[in-house]
Amino acid sequence: MTGNLPKNMGEKAERFMAAAMAEGVLVVGTEADMRTCRNLNSRGLLRRNQQDASIWYPTDRAYELTGVDRPAFDADLVDHGGEAIARHAANHATVHAVLPVSIDIGLDGGGVEVLTISPPCASYSKPREPAVIAARGDENELLATVERARTALTEDDVRHALVLSGGAYEEAKAAANYAEKVKASRELITKFRAIQADALKVETYATIRLAELVDAAQGRGEVSGRGRPKNVQTDDIFKLEEIGVDRRALHQARKLRDAELKAPGVVERAIADRIEAGLAPTRNAIRHAIGTRSASTDEKGDQLYETPVEATRTVLALESFSAVVKLPEVGRGAILRVLEAAGYDAIISDLRDRGTATRHGELQQVGDFLKSMPGETEGMDMVINPPYGSVANAFLAHAVRVHKPRKIAALLNLNFMCGFDDPDRRYLMDENPPSRIYVFTRRLPMMHRDGWDGPEASSQMNTAFFVWERNDDGTYGDGFPRIIRVDWKDFEEAKPLLPGAGGSISPMSFAAKPDEFARETPRKPLDQRVTEERNRALEWLREQTEPFDIAAMRRGVAIRGLVAGALLAGFEGEGLIVPDGEGRWQAVRPGELSPSDDIETLEAENAGS
């Protein structure tokens, strides 16, 4: 068919032209294929579709040189939605060839849907039914290729396994990408992604096995290491190029092997995580993710991933919260410590008793937040990094529905903006949308699972702080959130906004599980806390030569709003400070105050003056 075309085009170009002449159209999915098509275009053999740069057609010159009859013109063909095109594309995944199709409904023929494809493809028919894509020959062929690759790997035929799995991976990837491009059904895309994942798994383990074989051969002196092969004792030199692997690829294979040895199953779990997240299981993604999101559901336990300080510092520089903030999943205190350093107090709890305490020594409460009731904490602001996985939707929805915070900031995967199946997600994003979404343009430092001691890697997750703010009528948002791009690097030295005024609060209460009761840590009475903090407050007060407000005192002494208010009232009554009428106080004799001052003596001196 290509015999009369120009010589020396190359094997790949000849294969592309053969497919284009046979089908009347050629669809490519990679940059390398695009370059080949552009080269053929420069020779006057292919012309590009004006709307889609990945679709190419044979030119009149190509038909004249080959003597092939032109198939039906483009104008005579109907693009039916995309599923049929993707189905046909998969039939020619090797050469990426596809032809638009038309759909005819034969009502007189027993209600049969007929898919017509121009020669040399045969017609395809199926009973009338909902648009569910059944298993097809192309899928079966790819699956069979993956199985042959798996068998080759089992038999230690690494080179054959690499070739087969690599080919299946590329074909499945191309078919899935094109199915997405033409907006085929999610079921069709998912099937090809699953085949791509299986092929990638076999290829990765074959790569790991390659590293083992090469290292063993080098250990026996049968293959050279770095530099010139002076250490090879025989003429039968094993060359990496013979199996398509260079030294750089071998280095990557060794890294994969080491990661698998340290955490068995890490490759398989990383691929499964990509599929579960609705992401393509690509080679680059797996290399990037090795040592990160790879634990099983049981190993992940209660999903404790400590929040990077960079994230909390950024949101505190952009948002001001109530002086007392509620942390229903305090973990080991990653968010808590940053909040306290900024002058906030917190009510803390967690599903697990981790022994976390505030700077005032108040231990966390223990209980399931999904069973909690707010009590007098209703309306209190929240800053959270909710548990990962399926519970995130329910966790946030419970916070908004039941606890009704004035403002809640949640660190989430940027994909949280998407999704439509989960009613809680729709409640949070459609019925009560966030007011602002701070998108981190630079990925945050890696959040490794609590207790993780495996290889560490950089984050591959795009994250954002979603901020819901309650309206006067009790709803949230105004329909469309503001998307604000931020770089956490810009906020490393930024000062937090001032906390709001504190109020009278009481601990949350938890519904008891069967045969289990939630623990509430007793709180010290206010007068006891005032007595304990008086000396530290006096020490701070003696250094204040300028007027100060309650927020400055709370930050300087590290005390709660209630305690600060009680101390200020006491100091004012003792004549140690005087108000200026603008919400600030001035120390009467700051340099002379000390924690050992006798209250009665000071009162007498002030009365005499």
Coordinates of N, CA and C in Angstrom, one line a residue, residues 32-139:
A32 N 5.6 12.4 20.3 CA 6.5 11.8 19.3 C 5.7 11.4 18.1
D33 N 4.5 10.9 18.3 CA 3.6 10.6 17.1 C 3.2 11.9 16.3
M34 N 3.0 13.0 17.1 CA 2.7 14.3 16.4 C 3.9 14.7 15.6
R35 N 5.1 14.5 16.0 CA 6.3 14.9 15.2 C 6.3 14.1 13.9
T36 N 6.0 12.8 14.0 CA 6.0 12.0 12.8 C 5.0 12.5 11.8
C37 N 3.8 12.9 12.3 CA 2.8 13.4 11.5 C 3.1 14.7 10.8
R38 N 3.8 15.6 11.6 CA 4.2 16.8 11.0 C 5.3 16.6 10.0
N39 N 6.1 15.6 10.2 CA 7.1 15.3 9.1 C 6.4 14.8 7.8
L40 N 5.4 14.0 8.0 CA 4.7 13.5 6.8 C 3.9 14.7 6.2
N41 N 3.4 15.6 7.0 CA 2.8 16.8 6.5 C 3.7 17.6 5.6
S42 N 4.9 17.7 6.1 CA 5.9 18.5 5.3 C 6.2 17.9 4.0
R43 N 6.0 16.5 3.9 CA 6.2 15.8 2.6 C 5.0 15.8 1.7
G44 N 3.9 16.5 2.2 CA 2.7 16.6 1.5 C 1.9 15.3 1.5
L45 N 2.1 14.5 2.5 CA 1.3 13.2 2.5 C 0.2 13.2 3.5
L46 N 0.2 14.0 4.6 CA -0.9 14.1 5.5 C -1.3 15.6 5.7
R47 N -2.6 15.8 6.0 CA -3.1 17.1 6.3 C -3.8 17.0 7.7
R48 N -3.7 18.1 8.4 CA -4.2 18.1 9.8 C -5.7 18.6 9.8
N49 N -6.4 18.0 10.7 CA -7.8 18.5 11.0 C -7.7 19.9 11.5
Q50 N -8.6 20.8 11.1 CA -8.5 22.2 11.4 C -8.9 22.4 12.9
Q51 N -9.7 21.6 13.5 CA -10.2 21.8 14.8 C -9.4 21.0 15.8
D52 N -8.8 19.9 15.4 CA -8.1 19.0 16.4 C -6.7 18.6 15.8
A53 N -5.7 19.0 16.5 CA -4.3 18.8 16.0 C -3.9 17.4 16.1
S54 N -4.7 16.5 16.8 CA -4.3 15.1 16.9 C -4.9 14.2 15.7
I55 N -5.7 14.8 14.9 CA -6.3 14.1 13.8 C -5.7 14.5 12.5
W56 N -5.3 13.5 11.7 CA -4.7 13.7 10.4 C -5.3 12.9 9.3
Y57 N -5.3 13.4 8.1 CA -5.9 12.7 6.9 C -4.9 12.6 5.8
P58 N -5.0 11.5 5.0 CA -4.1 11.4 3.8 C -4.4 12.6 2.8
T59 N -3.4 13.1 2.1 CA -3.7 14.1 1.1 C -4.0 13.5 -0.2
D60 N -4.4 14.4 -1.2 CA -4.7 13.9 -2.5 C -3.4 13.3 -3.1
R61 N -2.3 13.9 -2.8 CA -1.0 13.3 -3.3 C -0.8 11.9 -2.8
A62 N -1.1 11.7 -1.5 CA -0.9 10.3 -1.0 C -1.8 9.3 -1.7
Y63 N -3.0 9.7 -2.0 CA -3.9 8.8 -2.7 C -3.4 8.6 -4.1
E64 N -2.9 9.6 -4.8 CA -2.4 9.5 -6.1 C -1.2 8.5 -6.2
L65 N -0.3 8.7 -5.2 CA 0.9 7.9 -5.2 C 0.6 6.4 -5.0
T66 N -0.3 6.2 -4.1 CA -0.6 4.8 -3.7 C -1.7 4.1 -4.5
G67 N -2.5 4.9 -5.2 CA -3.6 4.3 -6.0 C -4.7 3.8 -5.2
V68 N -4.8 4.2 -3.9 CA -5.9 3.8 -3.0 C -7.1 4.7 -3.2
D69 N -8.3 4.1 -3.2 CA -9.5 4.9 -3.4 C -9.8 5.6 -2.1
R70 N -10.2 6.8 -2.2 CA -10.5 7.6 -1.1 C -11.8 7.1 -0.4
P71 N -11.9 7.0 0.9 CA -13.1 6.6 1.6 C -14.1 7.7 1.6
A72 N -15.2 7.5 2.3 CA -16.2 8.6 2.4 C -15.6 9.9 2.9
F73 N -16.1 11.0 2.3 CA -15.6 12.3 2.8 C -16.0 12.6 4.2
D74 N -15.2 13.5 4.8 CA -15.5 13.8 6.2 C -16.9 14.4 6.4
A75 N -17.3 15.2 5.4 CA -18.7 15.8 5.5 C -19.8 14.8 5.5
D76 N -19.5 13.6 5.0 CA -20.5 12.5 4.9 C -20.6 11.7 6.2
L77 N -19.7 12.0 7.1 CA -19.7 11.2 8.4 C -20.1 12.0 9.5
V78 N -20.7 11.4 10.5 CA -21.3 12.0 11.7 C -20.5 11.6 12.9
D79 N -20.0 12.6 13.7 CA -19.4 12.3 15.0 C -20.4 12.1 16.0
H80 N -20.6 10.8 16.5 CA -21.7 10.5 17.4 C -21.1 10.5 18.8
G81 N -21.0 11.6 19.4 CA -20.8 11.7 20.9 C -19.4 11.4 21.4
G82 N -18.7 10.4 20.9 CA -17.4 10.1 21.3 C -17.2 8.7 21.7
E83 N -18.2 8.0 22.3 CA -18.0 6.6 22.7 C -17.7 5.7 21.6
A84 N -18.4 5.9 20.5 CA -18.2 5.0 19.3 C -16.8 5.2 18.8
I85 N -16.4 6.5 18.7 CA -15.0 6.8 18.2 C -14.0 6.2 19.1
A86 N -14.1 6.4 20.4 CA -13.2 5.8 21.3 C -13.1 4.3 21.2
R87 N -14.3 3.7 21.0 CA -14.3 2.2 20.9 C -13.6 1.8 19.6
H88 N -13.7 2.6 18.6 CA -13.0 2.3 17.3 C -11.5 2.6 17.5
A89 N -11.2 3.6 18.2 CA -9.8 4.0 18.4 C -9.1 2.8 19.1
A90 N -9.7 2.2 20.1 CA -9.1 1.1 20.8 C -8.8 -0.1 19.8
N91 N -9.6 -0.3 18.8 CA -9.4 -1.4 17.9 C -8.1 -1.2 17.1
H92 N -7.6 0.1 17.0 CA -6.4 0.4 16.3 C -5.4 1.1 17.2
A93 N -5.3 0.6 18.5 CA -4.5 1.3 19.4 C -3.0 1.3 19.0
T94 N -2.7 0.2 18.2 CA -1.3 0.1 17.8 C -0.8 1.2 16.9
V95 N -1.7 1.6 16.0 CA -1.4 2.7 15.1 C -2.2 3.9 15.3
H96 N -3.0 3.9 16.4 CA -3.7 5.1 16.8 C -4.6 5.6 15.7
A97 N -5.3 4.7 15.0 CA -6.1 5.1 13.9 C -7.6 5.1 14.3
V98 N -8.4 6.1 13.9 CA -9.8 6.1 14.2 C -10.5 6.9 13.1
L99 N -11.7 6.5 12.9 CA -12.6 7.1 11.9 C -13.9 7.5 12.5
P100 N -14.4 8.8 12.3 CA -15.7 9.1 12.8 C -16.7 8.1 12.3
V101 N -17.8 8.0 13.1 CA -18.8 6.9 12.7 C -20.2 7.6 12.7
S102 N -21.1 6.8 12.2 CA -22.5 7.2 12.3 C -23.3 6.1 13.0
I103 N -24.4 6.5 13.6 CA -25.3 5.6 14.3 C -26.7 5.5 13.6
D104 N -27.1 4.4 13.3 CA -28.5 4.2 12.7 C -29.3 3.3 13.7
I105 N -30.5 3.6 13.9 CA -31.4 2.8 14.7 C -32.4 2.1 13.8
G106 N -32.3 0.7 13.7 CA -33.2 0.0 12.9 C -34.4 -0.4 13.6
L107 N -35.4 0.5 13.6 CA -36.6 0.2 14.4 C -37.4 -1.0 13.8
D108 N -37.2 -1.2 12.5 CA -37.9 -2.3 11.8 C -37.2 -3.6 12.0
G109 N -36.0 -3.5 12.5 CA -35.1 -4.7 12.6 C -35.1 -5.3 14.0
G110 N -36.1 -5.1 14.7 CA -36.1 -5.7 16.1 C -35.4 -4.8 17.1
G111 N -35.4 -3.5 16.8 CA -34.8 -2.6 17.8 C -33.3 -2.8 18.1
V112 N -32.5 -2.8 17.0 CA -31.1 -3.1 17.1 C -30.3 -1.8 16.8
E113 N -29.4 -1.5 17.6 CA -28.5 -0.3 17.4 C -27.3 -0.8 16.5
V114 N -27.1 -0.1 15.4 CA -26.1 -0.5 14.5 C -25.0 0.5 14.4
L115 N -23.8 0.1 14.7 CA -22.6 1.0 14.6 C -21.9 0.7 13.3
T116 N -21.9 1.7 12.4 CA -21.3 1.6 11.0 C -20.0 2.2 11.0
I117 N -19.0 1.5 10.6 CA -17.6 2.0 10.5 C -17.1 1.7 9.0
S118 N -16.5 2.7 8.4 CA -16.0 2.5 7.1 C -15.0 1.4 6.9
P119 N -14.8 0.8 5.8 CA -13.9 -0.3 5.6 C -12.5 0.2 6.0
P120 N -11.6 -0.8 6.5 CA -11.9 -2.2 6.4 C -12.5 -2.8 7.7
C121 N -13.1 -1.9 8.6 CA -13.7 -2.4 9.8 C -15.0 -3.0 9.5
A122 N -15.4 -4.0 10.3 CA -16.7 -4.6 10.1 C -17.7 -3.9 10.9
S123 N -19.0 -4.1 10.6 CA -20.1 -3.5 11.4 C -20.2 -4.1 12.7
Y124 N -20.7 -3.3 13.6 CA -20.8 -3.8 15.0 C -22.3 -3.6 15.4
S125 N -22.9 -4.5 16.1 CA -24.3 -4.3 16.5 C -24.4 -4.9 17.9
K126 N -25.4 -4.4 18.6 CA -25.7 -4.9 20.0 C -27.2 -4.6 20.2
P127 N -27.8 -5.4 21.2 CA -29.2 -5.1 21.5 C -29.4 -3.7 22.1
R128 N -30.6 -3.1 21.9 CA -30.8 -1.8 22.4 C -30.8 -1.9 24.0
E129 N -30.0 -1.1 24.6 CA -29.9 -1.1 26.1 C -29.3 0.2 26.5
P130 N -29.2 0.5 27.8 CA -28.6 1.7 28.3 C -27.1 1.7 27.8
A131 N -26.5 2.8 27.8 CA -25.1 3.0 27.2 C -24.1 2.4 28.2
V132 N -24.0 1.1 28.2 CA -23.0 0.4 29.0 C -22.1 -0.3 28.0
I133 N -20.8 0.0 28.1 CA -19.8 -0.6 27.2 C -19.4 -2.0 27.7
A134 N -19.6 -3.0 26.8 CA -19.3 -4.3 27.2 C -17.8 -4.6 26.9
A135 N -17.3 -5.7 27.4 CA -15.9 -6.0 27.1 C -15.8 -6.3 25.6
R136 N -14.7 -5.8 25.0 CA -14.5 -5.9 23.5 C -13.2 -6.6 23.3
G137 N -13.0 -6.9 22.0 CA -11.8 -7.6 21.6 C -10.6 -6.9 21.9
D138 N -10.6 -5.5 21.8 CA -9.4 -4.8 22.0 C -9.0 -4.9 23.5
E139 N -10.0 -4.8 24.4 CA -9.7 -5.0 25.8 C -9.1 -6.4 26.1

